[in-house]
Every structure is written in C-alpha cells, then in structure tokens.
C-alpha cells in the first residue's frame, strides 16, 4: 500500500520496525511554508497513520541510530545556527540529553554574520526559488556592490548551504570580503524538490542559469545595493561548465567568469553523467549544450583553470574549449595546475589568489597586489 502522499521529498528510509509496523524516514518539504530543503526525521505507521516529526527544530537534521534502535543521535544546524548534537528517543523524538554544542564565539569576534536568505517566484509565476545573499563583514547599504553568482547547477544536488559548516567553510565568504555581494541560487532542474522541478534540466543541463539571471534581477529591484551592471560568476566542475556557459548565453548580463575543471562538452564526460541527465543516443542537444561549440559567442572576461591530473572531469575538455576560443580569436586566460587533481581548485592557494585577482581587476576595476601570499 502507498504509505505517504503529498508534495515533499524523501531522502531515504532510516529504520523499519516490522513488529511495531513503523517506518522512520528523512524528508524535506513536509512542513508547510518552510524551506523545502531542510531535512527532518519522521515516523509513520505502515498504514500511513500517526505521522510524526521527531526533529521539530528549524534546521537540517542528520541522524545516527543506536544499535538497540531505542535512541538516535541528532546532529542539527542551519545556515545561521551552529551544530547542536542531542540524543533523542526513537519512539517520540523526545530529547534525552545534549551531547555537544558548537562554540562560535571566535567566529563572531572576527565579524562573521549569517547570510541573508531569500525566496521568490520564478518567472513561471508558481515555482518558488530559494537562496542566500552573502555580504562582506563591513557591508554598507548605501553603497553599490558588484555581484558574484556562486554557481553549481548539477542536477544531482544543490549549492545553497543548509547546514552551518557549509555556510562558513566555503569560497563565497572570502570573495565577499574583497568587496562583493555573493549570491547562491538553486534554480529549476536541481535536486531535492518535485519530479517536475528536477526534469526541467533533463537534456538541457545548466538550464538553472535562466533562473539565476531572473532572480538576480528581481533581487536588485528589492535591494538597491546590488549593481546588475557588474555581475560575475564562478563555479567548479559542473559549476565550471555553468560559469563559462553563463558568459556565452548571457553576454550582456555576466561580464566576468572564473571556470575551474569545467565539463564543457558532455560528449567528453564520464559515461554515467550525460546518459543519466542528457539522455541517449547522442543527439543535437549535446551539440547545443556544449561550451566548445559555442565558444565563438564569448564577450566577457573568462578565466579557465584545470588540474593536469584531473581524475573526474578530463582536462581535455578545458583544452578543447581553449582551442576553440583561440580559433575564434577570443581573449581569455588559462591556468594549468601541474600535478593537481579535480579537487585542487578548492585548496590550491595559487589558483584561489588568481580567482580573487581576476574578479578584483575586472569586476571591481582595481589592480590586485602582485604575488600576494595566502597564509
């Protein structure tokens, strides 16, 4: 029999008790008018009755169940609230005791402030989109700030932080400190919503950029400090594809892009990714979605980067894109990181500095310091 029904996402089943005829599962979107991406734990009977939320705090909850199935550890947080770990009873979610709470006093003393959440309707007038606005710690609402779109439209996940560690351990905060406002948007075609929401990007990967452009324009109508004449974008892997794609598709909107380890042509990708999200056989849509075949459209400032030992997205995708940009006589920058793999763009200090410098030069209009050393 069908146990649940409604407009919500089920992340998975945590536990099944055959004797009690009860299921515990993780879900998002069951709470009306709440953030549909937050994870909560529920219990429900096999017949669909007695549904109960066991973790009511407005946060993302990650759980570990005890071997005897009587208790579970609930480690929960949000983009603004640090982690709190508690032990709860399996039967009703009642907190037994607190295990540990994250101390963020040092972080607050450094000037950290939580990002600002937003939600607004997409241009279809019915689909709600969610995201975060990250500002510098010395933010001045009377000034105009260039915008950087932190992107990853890969359809298997989302980019906007929903727990505390992701909200403070990322590249967006350092970019904001340089004098930018960074925006996170999870557009249609990404994960953890409805089937229709997910299907938007099928056979047209990167479609979410349409929602990015629309959302940034709508946010600028509400927040005068956002300068839509100076918009940049950066991303890694599928986000690297996005960053280049944005400059090719929306050259009058995105002026600067930094693209690392981008899968620029899905015909060159690992087999499961394009067949799962683009379909098979290879058709004209692969051609249409390729940054390589659309390289001649470039107008803005583009920085490409790849590790020469990338073990996820083949460096040849970046090389082939660079070749087509050269044929089209387009100005661009290219960084090859020797002996670096796919993840190197997250930790390679040289590349991080070059990314900072690229935005500072072309989006802020300031010459960055030469040979600056990240300590």
mmCIF file of C-alpha atoms in Angstrom:
data_model
loop_
_atom_site.group_PDB
_atom_site.id
_atom_site.type_symbol
_atom_site.label_atom_id
_atom_site.label_comp_id
_atom_site.label_asym_id
_atom_site.label_seq_id
_atom_site.Cartn_x
_atom_site.Cartn_y
_atom_site.Cartn_z
ATOM 1 C CA UNK A 1 0.000 0.000 0.000
ATOM 2 C CA UNK A 2 1.032 3.602 -0.510
ATOM 3 C CA UNK A 3 2.147 4.991 2.849
ATOM 4 C CA UNK A 4 2.677 8.707 2.207
ATOM 5 C CA UNK A 5 1.333 11.214 -0.288
ATOM 6 C CA UNK A 6 1.836 14.902 -0.937
ATOM 7 C CA UNK A 7 4.316 17.415 -2.318
ATOM 8 C CA UNK A 8 7.549 16.639 -0.479
ATOM 9 C CA UNK A 9 10.904 14.944 -0.990
ATOM 10 C CA UNK A 10 12.014 11.718 0.726
ATOM 11 C CA UNK A 11 15.788 11.465 1.190
ATOM 12 C CA UNK A 12 15.639 7.916 2.467
ATOM 13 C CA UNK A 13 14.363 5.372 4.971
ATOM 14 C CA UNK A 14 16.298 5.334 8.251
ATOM 15 C CA UNK A 15 14.691 2.397 10.022
ATOM 16 C CA UNK A 16 11.859 -0.137 9.723
ATOM 17 C CA UNK A 17 10.332 -1.921 12.728
ATOM 18 C CA UNK A 18 8.366 -4.920 11.459
ATOM 19 C CA UNK A 19 6.900 -5.767 14.866
ATOM 20 C CA UNK A 20 5.668 -2.241 15.581
ATOM 21 C CA UNK A 21 4.809 -1.831 11.856
ATOM 22 C CA UNK A 22 6.503 1.588 11.820
ATOM 23 C CA UNK A 23 8.926 3.409 9.478
ATOM 24 C CA UNK A 24 11.378 6.233 10.214
ATOM 25 C CA UNK A 25 12.361 8.381 7.231
ATOM 26 C CA UNK A 26 14.134 11.647 6.342
ATOM 27 C CA UNK A 27 12.157 14.166 4.342
ATOM 28 C CA UNK A 28 12.118 17.789 3.221
ATOM 29 C CA UNK A 29 9.114 19.912 2.339
ATOM 30 C CA UNK A 30 6.533 18.278 4.586
ATOM 31 C CA UNK A 31 6.361 21.374 6.780
ATOM 32 C CA UNK A 32 4.020 23.923 5.135
ATOM 33 C CA UNK A 33 5.591 27.250 4.076
ATOM 34 C CA UNK A 34 9.028 26.180 5.298
ATOM 35 C CA UNK A 35 12.322 25.806 3.478
ATOM 36 C CA UNK A 36 11.749 22.585 1.477
ATOM 37 C CA UNK A 37 15.460 21.738 1.538
ATOM 38 C CA UNK A 38 15.746 21.320 5.312
ATOM 39 C CA UNK A 39 15.881 17.688 6.427
ATOM 40 C CA UNK A 40 13.596 16.418 9.196
ATOM 41 C CA UNK A 41 13.087 12.935 10.632
ATOM 42 C CA UNK A 42 9.576 11.453 10.718
ATOM 43 C CA UNK A 43 7.955 8.272 11.929
ATOM 44 C CA UNK A 44 4.815 6.792 10.404
ATOM 45 C CA UNK A 45 2.801 3.577 10.638
ATOM 46 C CA UNK A 46 2.696 1.101 7.763
ATOM 47 C CA UNK A 47 -0.895 2.143 7.039
ATOM 48 C CA UNK A 48 0.080 5.826 6.713
ATOM 49 C CA UNK A 49 -1.364 6.889 10.056
ATOM 50 C CA UNK A 50 0.249 8.572 13.073
ATOM 51 C CA UNK A 51 2.815 10.538 11.088
ATOM 52 C CA UNK A 52 5.059 12.478 13.485
ATOM 53 C CA UNK A 53 8.001 14.841 13.087
ATOM 54 C CA UNK A 54 10.637 13.761 15.621
ATOM 55 C CA UNK A 55 13.005 16.684 14.990
ATOM 56 C CA UNK A 56 10.913 19.887 15.029
ATOM 57 C CA UNK A 57 13.756 22.448 15.207
ATOM 58 C CA UNK A 58 14.044 24.556 12.019
ATOM 59 C CA UNK A 59 17.310 23.079 10.756
ATOM 60 C CA UNK A 60 18.839 20.276 8.757
ATOM 61 C CA UNK A 61 18.961 17.114 10.861
ATOM 62 C CA UNK A 62 21.486 14.309 10.365
ATOM 63 C CA UNK A 63 20.912 11.217 12.493
ATOM 64 C CA UNK A 64 22.675 8.057 13.668
ATOM 65 C CA UNK A 65 20.559 5.319 15.236
ATOM 66 C CA UNK A 66 21.768 3.337 18.259
ATOM 67 C CA UNK A 67 22.290 -0.437 17.833
ATOM 68 C CA UNK A 68 19.280 -1.227 20.043
ATOM 69 C CA UNK A 69 17.088 1.118 17.965
ATOM 70 C CA UNK A 70 15.814 2.898 21.081
ATOM 71 C CA UNK A 71 17.670 6.178 20.561
ATOM 72 C CA UNK A 72 19.248 8.258 17.858
ATOM 73 C CA UNK A 73 21.897 10.958 17.740
ATOM 74 C CA UNK A 74 20.525 14.100 16.078
ATOM 75 C CA UNK A 75 23.213 16.493 14.852
ATOM 76 C CA UNK A 76 21.417 19.540 13.515
ATOM 77 C CA UNK A 77 22.235 23.043 12.294
ATOM 78 C CA UNK A 78 21.236 25.660 9.713
ATOM 79 C CA UNK A 79 22.978 28.303 7.630
ATOM 80 C CA UNK A 80 22.918 30.587 10.699
ATOM 81 C CA UNK A 81 22.687 28.248 13.700
ATOM 82 C CA UNK A 82 25.760 26.205 14.732
ATOM 83 C CA UNK A 83 25.610 22.472 15.248
ATOM 84 C CA UNK A 84 23.870 21.026 18.275
ATOM 85 C CA UNK A 85 24.071 17.284 18.914
ATOM 86 C CA UNK A 86 21.428 15.648 21.100
ATOM 87 C CA UNK A 87 20.247 12.152 21.947
ATOM 88 C CA UNK A 88 16.545 11.550 21.239
ATOM 89 C CA UNK A 89 14.150 8.685 21.854
ATOM 90 C CA UNK A 90 13.193 6.773 18.722
ATOM 91 C CA UNK A 91 9.574 6.382 19.772
ATOM 92 C CA UNK A 92 8.708 10.064 20.089
ATOM 93 C CA UNK A 93 11.800 12.213 19.387
ATOM 94 C CA UNK A 94 11.998 13.457 22.972
ATOM 95 C CA UNK A 95 15.448 14.824 23.827
ATOM 96 C CA UNK A 96 17.194 12.697 26.457
ATOM 97 C CA UNK A 97 20.303 14.858 26.833
ATOM 98 C CA UNK A 98 22.564 17.277 24.965
ATOM 99 C CA UNK A 99 25.853 15.834 23.699
ATOM 100 C CA UNK A 100 27.690 18.845 22.326
ATOM 101 C CA UNK A 101 27.120 22.384 21.092
ATOM 102 C CA UNK A 102 29.394 24.246 18.690
ATOM 103 C CA UNK A 103 31.118 27.301 20.127
ATOM 104 C CA UNK A 104 31.284 30.111 17.523
ATOM 105 C CA UNK A 105 32.445 32.936 19.785
ATOM 106 C CA UNK A 106 35.761 33.277 17.941
ATOM 107 C CA UNK A 107 33.947 33.348 14.626
ATOM 108 C CA UNK A 108 31.604 36.102 15.789
ATOM 109 C CA UNK A 109 34.544 38.114 17.157
ATOM 110 C CA UNK A 110 36.064 38.008 13.669
ATOM 111 C CA UNK A 111 32.986 39.833 12.423
ATOM 112 C CA UNK A 112 31.091 36.923 10.892
ATOM 113 C CA UNK A 113 27.390 37.479 10.320
ATOM 114 C CA UNK A 114 24.976 34.937 8.848
ATOM 115 C CA UNK A 115 23.972 35.211 5.222
ATOM 116 C CA UNK A 116 20.556 36.565 4.293
ATOM 117 C CA UNK A 117 18.036 34.014 2.990
ATOM 118 C CA UNK A 118 15.526 34.797 0.269
ATOM 119 C CA UNK A 119 12.779 33.114 -1.690
ATOM 120 C CA UNK A 120 10.874 34.342 -4.714
ATOM 121 C CA UNK A 121 8.732 33.027 -7.536
ATOM 122 C CA UNK A 122 10.394 32.005 -10.765
ATOM 123 C CA UNK A 123 9.236 33.583 -13.998
ATOM 124 C CA UNK A 124 6.579 30.880 -14.375
ATOM 125 C CA UNK A 125 4.706 32.562 -11.517
ATOM 126 C CA UNK A 126 4.323 29.362 -9.496
ATOM 127 C CA UNK A 127 7.702 27.792 -8.670
ATOM 128 C CA UNK A 128 9.376 29.093 -5.516
ATOM 129 C CA UNK A 129 13.151 29.511 -5.674
ATOM 130 C CA UNK A 130 15.440 29.712 -2.641
ATOM 131 C CA UNK A 131 18.917 31.060 -1.973
ATOM 132 C CA UNK A 132 21.290 33.093 0.170
ATOM 133 C CA UNK A 133 22.933 36.514 -0.087
ATOM 134 C CA UNK A 134 26.459 36.731 1.371
ATOM 135 C CA UNK A 135 27.730 40.222 2.218
ATOM 136 C CA UNK A 136 31.151 41.487 3.348
ATOM 137 C CA UNK A 137 31.504 41.992 7.091
ATOM 138 C CA UNK A 138 31.958 45.748 6.521
ATOM 139 C CA UNK A 139 28.804 45.943 4.393
ATOM 140 C CA UNK A 140 27.401 49.432 3.801
ATOM 141 C CA UNK A 141 23.814 49.500 2.499
ATOM 142 C CA UNK A 142 24.368 52.963 0.971
ATOM 143 C CA UNK A 143 26.992 51.618 -1.458
ATOM 144 C CA UNK A 144 26.649 49.750 -4.748
ATOM 145 C CA UNK A 145 28.280 46.322 -4.820
ATOM 146 C CA UNK A 146 29.324 44.148 -7.746
ATOM 147 C CA UNK A 147 27.604 40.760 -7.684
ATOM 148 C CA UNK A 148 29.222 37.333 -7.909
ATOM 149 C CA UNK A 149 26.994 34.364 -8.675
ATOM 150 C CA UNK A 150 28.368 31.241 -6.968
ATOM 151 C CA UNK A 151 27.028 28.507 -9.213
ATOM 152 C CA UNK A 152 26.556 24.750 -9.407
ATOM 153 C CA UNK A 153 23.515 23.650 -11.391
ATOM 154 C CA UNK A 154 24.458 19.959 -11.434
ATOM 155 C CA UNK A 155 21.047 18.224 -11.230
ATOM 156 C CA UNK A 156 22.078 15.733 -8.549
ATOM 157 C CA UNK A 157 22.419 18.253 -5.699
ATOM 158 C CA UNK A 158 22.054 21.884 -4.584
ATOM 159 C CA UNK A 159 24.617 24.606 -3.807
ATOM 160 C CA UNK A 160 22.974 26.868 -1.209
ATOM 161 C CA UNK A 161 24.213 25.873 2.286
ATOM 162 C CA UNK A 162 21.588 24.255 4.504
ATOM 163 C CA UNK A 163 23.851 23.412 7.432
ATOM 164 C CA UNK A 164 26.311 25.507 9.412
ATOM 165 C CA UNK A 165 29.605 24.019 8.269
ATOM 166 C CA UNK A 166 28.811 24.602 4.613
ATOM 167 C CA UNK A 167 27.737 28.176 5.342
ATOM 168 C CA UNK A 168 31.104 29.115 6.874
ATOM 169 C CA UNK A 169 33.536 26.732 5.152
ATOM 170 C CA UNK A 170 33.256 27.851 1.536
ATOM 171 C CA UNK A 171 34.831 30.155 -1.046
ATOM 172 C CA UNK A 172 31.946 32.645 -1.057
ATOM 173 C CA UNK A 173 32.878 34.344 2.224
ATOM 174 C CA UNK A 174 36.403 35.242 1.127
ATOM 175 C CA UNK A 175 35.115 36.647 -2.166
ATOM 176 C CA UNK A 176 32.548 38.759 -0.331
ATOM 177 C CA UNK A 177 35.294 40.171 1.918
ATOM 178 C CA UNK A 178 37.018 41.585 -1.174
ATOM 179 C CA UNK A 179 34.060 43.909 -1.738
ATOM 180 C CA UNK A 180 31.447 41.798 -3.497
ATOM 181 C CA UNK A 181 27.993 40.512 -2.695
ATOM 182 C CA UNK A 182 27.840 36.787 -3.454
ATOM 183 C CA UNK A 183 24.527 35.156 -4.339
ATOM 184 C CA UNK A 184 23.583 31.458 -4.118
ATOM 185 C CA UNK A 185 20.547 30.313 -6.123
ATOM 186 C CA UNK A 186 19.145 26.819 -6.596
ATOM 187 C CA UNK A 187 17.215 27.083 -9.836
ATOM 188 C CA UNK A 188 14.868 24.685 -11.546
ATOM 189 C CA UNK A 189 16.495 21.464 -12.660
ATOM 190 C CA UNK A 190 18.473 20.915 -9.449
ATOM 191 C CA UNK A 191 17.678 18.315 -6.795
ATOM 192 C CA UNK A 192 15.519 17.645 -3.710
ATOM 193 C CA UNK A 193 12.238 19.097 -4.962
ATOM 194 C CA UNK A 194 9.500 17.668 -7.182
ATOM 195 C CA UNK A 195 9.914 15.426 -10.226
ATOM 196 C CA UNK A 196 8.762 18.307 -12.437
ATOM 197 C CA UNK A 197 11.297 20.639 -10.823
ATOM 198 C CA UNK A 198 14.069 18.110 -11.453
ATOM 199 C CA UNK A 199 13.018 17.287 -15.010
ATOM 200 C CA UNK A 200 13.465 20.920 -16.080
ATOM 201 C CA UNK A 201 17.156 20.287 -16.757
ATOM 202 C CA UNK A 202 16.763 16.922 -18.467
ATOM 203 C CA UNK A 203 18.531 17.052 -21.857
ATOM 204 C CA UNK A 204 19.355 20.699 -21.178
ATOM 205 C CA UNK A 205 21.898 20.748 -18.385
ATOM 206 C CA UNK A 206 22.624 24.171 -16.996
ATOM 207 C CA UNK A 207 19.060 25.393 -17.526
ATOM 208 C CA UNK A 208 19.081 26.731 -13.977
ATOM 209 C CA UNK A 209 21.122 29.712 -15.207
ATOM 210 C CA UNK A 210 17.873 31.114 -16.592
ATOM 211 C CA UNK A 211 16.593 31.269 -13.018
ATOM 212 C CA UNK A 212 19.881 32.759 -11.837
ATOM 213 C CA UNK A 213 19.623 35.734 -14.195
ATOM 214 C CA UNK A 214 15.942 36.283 -13.395
ATOM 215 C CA UNK A 215 16.498 36.010 -9.630
ATOM 216 C CA UNK A 216 19.438 38.414 -9.528
ATOM 217 C CA UNK A 217 17.444 40.995 -11.483
ATOM 218 C CA UNK A 218 14.473 40.619 -9.121
ATOM 219 C CA UNK A 219 16.730 40.873 -6.047
ATOM 220 C CA UNK A 220 18.247 44.071 -7.441
ATOM 221 C CA UNK A 221 14.752 45.587 -7.644
ATOM 222 C CA UNK A 222 14.393 44.974 -3.917
ATOM 223 C CA UNK A 223 17.960 45.720 -2.797
ATOM 224 C CA UNK A 224 19.441 48.909 -4.326
ATOM 225 C CA UNK A 225 22.936 47.966 -3.148
ATOM 226 C CA UNK A 226 23.105 45.276 -5.877
ATOM 227 C CA UNK A 227 24.755 46.549 -9.076
ATOM 228 C CA UNK A 228 23.494 44.492 -12.020
ATOM 229 C CA UNK A 229 25.842 46.309 -14.393
ATOM 230 C CA UNK A 230 28.715 44.439 -12.708
ATOM 231 C CA UNK A 231 27.860 40.745 -12.422
ATOM 232 C CA UNK A 232 30.399 37.923 -12.302
ATOM 233 C CA UNK A 233 30.059 34.180 -11.891
ATOM 234 C CA UNK A 234 32.302 31.348 -10.731
ATOM 235 C CA UNK A 235 31.989 27.614 -10.331
ATOM 236 C CA UNK A 236 33.842 24.320 -10.258
ATOM 237 C CA UNK A 237 33.183 21.096 -12.194
ATOM 238 C CA UNK A 238 29.514 21.321 -13.256
ATOM 239 C CA UNK A 239 29.764 24.848 -11.838
ATOM 240 C CA UNK A 240 32.752 25.402 -14.100
ATOM 241 C CA UNK A 241 30.539 24.476 -17.030
ATOM 242 C CA UNK A 242 27.967 26.969 -15.735
ATOM 243 C CA UNK A 243 30.439 29.823 -15.358
ATOM 244 C CA UNK A 244 31.529 29.562 -18.993
ATOM 245 C CA UNK A 245 28.003 28.846 -20.203
ATOM 246 C CA UNK A 246 26.729 31.983 -18.476
ATOM 247 C CA UNK A 247 29.140 34.214 -20.390
ATOM 248 C CA UNK A 248 28.197 32.520 -23.676
ATOM 249 C CA UNK A 249 24.408 32.569 -23.183
ATOM 250 C CA UNK A 250 24.016 35.854 -21.304
ATOM 251 C CA UNK A 251 26.923 38.034 -22.513
ATOM 252 C CA UNK A 252 25.115 41.270 -21.714
ATOM 253 C CA UNK A 253 24.467 40.228 -18.117
ATOM 254 C CA UNK A 254 27.531 38.282 -16.946
ATOM 255 C CA UNK A 255 30.706 40.300 -17.519
ATOM 256 C CA UNK A 256 33.322 38.149 -15.709
ATOM 257 C CA UNK A 257 33.601 34.398 -15.178
ATOM 258 C CA UNK A 258 36.042 32.036 -13.454
ATOM 259 C CA UNK A 259 35.589 28.445 -14.551
ATOM 260 C CA UNK A 260 37.550 25.597 -12.954
ATOM 261 C CA UNK A 261 37.558 21.931 -14.002
ATOM 262 C CA UNK A 262 34.521 22.505 -16.190
ATOM 263 C CA UNK A 263 32.802 19.668 -18.073
ATOM 264 C CA UNK A 264 32.468 21.893 -21.121
ATOM 265 C CA UNK A 265 31.202 19.233 -23.545
ATOM 266 C CA UNK A 266 29.068 16.365 -22.280
ATOM 267 C CA UNK A 267 30.180 14.209 -25.193
ATOM 268 C CA UNK A 268 33.586 14.127 -23.457
ATOM 269 C CA UNK A 269 32.228 13.365 -19.967
ATOM 270 C CA UNK A 270 32.296 10.204 -17.871
ATOM 271 C CA UNK A 271 29.582 7.961 -19.274
ATOM 272 C CA UNK A 272 27.040 7.914 -16.428
ATOM 273 C CA UNK A 273 26.633 11.695 -16.170
ATOM 274 C CA UNK A 274 25.456 12.585 -19.711
ATOM 275 C CA UNK A 275 23.425 9.416 -20.223
ATOM 276 C CA UNK A 276 21.616 9.932 -16.923
ATOM 277 C CA UNK A 277 20.879 13.639 -17.367
ATOM 278 C CA UNK A 278 21.140 14.250 -21.103
ATOM 279 C CA UNK A 279 19.719 11.011 -22.475
ATOM 280 C CA UNK A 280 20.909 8.589 -25.151
ATOM 281 C CA UNK A 281 21.674 8.359 -28.036
ATOM 282 C CA UNK A 282 23.841 11.437 -28.504
ATOM 283 C CA UNK A 283 21.758 13.953 -30.451
ATOM 284 C CA UNK A 284 21.749 17.633 -31.402
ATOM 285 C CA UNK A 285 21.090 18.616 -27.780
ATOM 286 C CA UNK A 286 24.620 17.576 -26.874
ATOM 287 C CA UNK A 287 25.854 19.969 -29.549
ATOM 288 C CA UNK A 288 23.595 22.758 -28.291
ATOM 289 C CA UNK A 289 24.723 22.287 -24.667
ATOM 290 C CA UNK A 290 28.430 22.300 -25.481
ATOM 291 C CA UNK A 291 30.551 25.266 -24.443
ATOM 292 C CA UNK A 292 33.105 24.125 -27.003
ATOM 293 C CA UNK A 293 30.787 24.505 -29.988
ATOM 294 C CA UNK A 294 29.505 27.831 -28.645
ATOM 295 C CA UNK A 295 32.921 29.287 -27.801
ATOM 296 C CA UNK A 296 32.672 31.889 -30.570
ATOM 297 C CA UNK A 297 29.961 33.722 -28.578
ATOM 298 C CA UNK A 298 32.321 34.827 -25.786
ATOM 299 C CA UNK A 299 32.306 38.556 -24.982
ATOM 300 C CA UNK A 300 33.246 38.931 -21.308
ATOM 301 C CA UNK A 301 36.374 38.210 -19.295
ATOM 302 C CA UNK A 302 36.896 34.466 -18.803
ATOM 303 C CA UNK A 303 39.462 32.627 -16.684
ATOM 304 C CA UNK A 304 39.727 28.870 -17.271
ATOM 305 C CA UNK A 305 41.572 26.522 -14.931
ATOM 306 C CA UNK A 306 42.170 22.789 -14.675
ATOM 307 C CA UNK A 307 44.476 20.397 -12.920
ATOM 308 C CA UNK A 308 46.506 18.386 -15.445
ATOM 309 C CA UNK A 309 45.769 15.200 -13.482
ATOM 310 C CA UNK A 310 42.040 15.738 -13.000
ATOM 311 C CA UNK A 311 40.608 12.293 -12.220
ATOM 312 C CA UNK A 312 36.952 13.334 -12.555
ATOM 313 C CA UNK A 313 36.480 15.813 -15.399
ATOM 314 C CA UNK A 314 39.066 15.178 -18.121
ATOM 315 C CA UNK A 315 41.365 18.195 -18.605
ATOM 316 C CA UNK A 316 40.932 17.734 -22.345
ATOM 317 C CA UNK A 317 37.505 19.398 -22.041
ATOM 318 C CA UNK A 318 39.182 22.625 -20.933
ATOM 319 C CA UNK A 319 41.945 22.238 -23.552
ATOM 320 C CA UNK A 320 39.414 21.735 -26.327
ATOM 321 C CA UNK A 321 37.432 24.786 -25.212
ATOM 322 C CA UNK A 322 40.655 26.815 -25.134
ATOM 323 C CA UNK A 323 41.388 25.630 -28.668
ATOM 324 C CA UNK A 324 38.030 26.816 -29.963
ATOM 325 C CA UNK A 325 38.364 30.164 -28.176
ATOM 326 C CA UNK A 326 41.755 30.579 -29.832
ATOM 327 C CA UNK A 327 40.301 29.753 -33.264
ATOM 328 C CA UNK A 328 37.581 32.356 -32.666
ATOM 329 C CA UNK A 329 40.294 34.908 -31.706
ATOM 330 C CA UNK A 330 38.767 35.426 -28.254
ATOM 331 C CA UNK A 331 40.706 36.866 -25.339
ATOM 332 C CA UNK A 332 40.726 34.607 -22.269
ATOM 333 C CA UNK A 333 43.027 33.416 -19.501
ATOM 334 C CA UNK A 334 44.061 29.800 -18.892
ATOM 335 C CA UNK A 335 45.743 28.286 -15.820
ATOM 336 C CA UNK A 336 47.064 24.726 -15.816
ATOM 337 C CA UNK A 337 47.799 23.423 -12.314
ATOM 338 C CA UNK A 338 50.597 20.836 -12.643
ATOM 339 C CA UNK A 339 50.231 17.566 -10.710
ATOM 340 C CA UNK A 340 46.809 18.665 -9.424
ATOM 341 C CA UNK A 341 43.612 16.622 -9.497
ATOM 342 C CA UNK A 342 39.926 17.550 -9.689
ATOM 343 C CA UNK A 343 39.653 18.892 -6.156
ATOM 344 C CA UNK A 344 42.745 21.077 -6.314
ATOM 345 C CA UNK A 345 40.759 24.197 -7.163
ATOM 346 C CA UNK A 346 39.302 24.043 -3.655
ATOM 347 C CA UNK A 347 42.664 24.159 -1.888
ATOM 348 C CA UNK A 348 45.333 25.345 -4.340
ATOM 349 C CA UNK A 349 46.274 28.745 -2.925
ATOM 350 C CA UNK A 350 47.770 29.944 -6.194
ATOM 351 C CA UNK A 351 44.508 29.405 -8.025
ATOM 352 C CA UNK A 352 42.436 30.886 -5.192
ATOM 353 C CA UNK A 353 44.577 34.027 -5.369
ATOM 354 C CA UNK A 354 44.250 34.212 -9.158
ATOM 355 C CA UNK A 355 40.479 33.871 -8.878
ATOM 356 C CA UNK A 356 40.362 36.706 -6.332
ATOM 357 C CA UNK A 357 42.595 38.838 -8.524
ATOM 358 C CA UNK A 358 40.514 38.206 -11.656
ATOM 359 C CA UNK A 359 37.311 39.471 -10.038
ATOM 360 C CA UNK A 360 39.067 42.378 -8.328
ATOM 361 C CA UNK A 361 40.564 43.517 -11.627
ATOM 362 C CA UNK A 362 37.619 43.082 -13.961
ATOM 363 C CA UNK A 363 34.629 43.482 -11.638
ATOM 364 C CA UNK A 364 35.910 45.976 -9.070
ATOM 365 C CA UNK A 365 38.191 47.756 -11.527
ATOM 366 C CA UNK A 366 41.148 47.669 -9.134
ATOM 367 C CA UNK A 367 44.650 46.325 -9.799
ATOM 368 C CA UNK A 368 45.254 43.444 -7.367
ATOM 369 C CA UNK A 369 48.550 43.156 -5.485
ATOM 370 C CA UNK A 370 51.157 41.098 -7.303
ATOM 371 C CA UNK A 371 52.377 37.841 -5.788
ATOM 372 C CA UNK A 372 50.080 38.179 -2.783
ATOM 373 C CA UNK A 373 50.669 35.227 -0.454
ATOM 374 C CA UNK A 374 47.752 33.478 1.233
ATOM 375 C CA UNK A 375 48.938 32.451 4.674
#
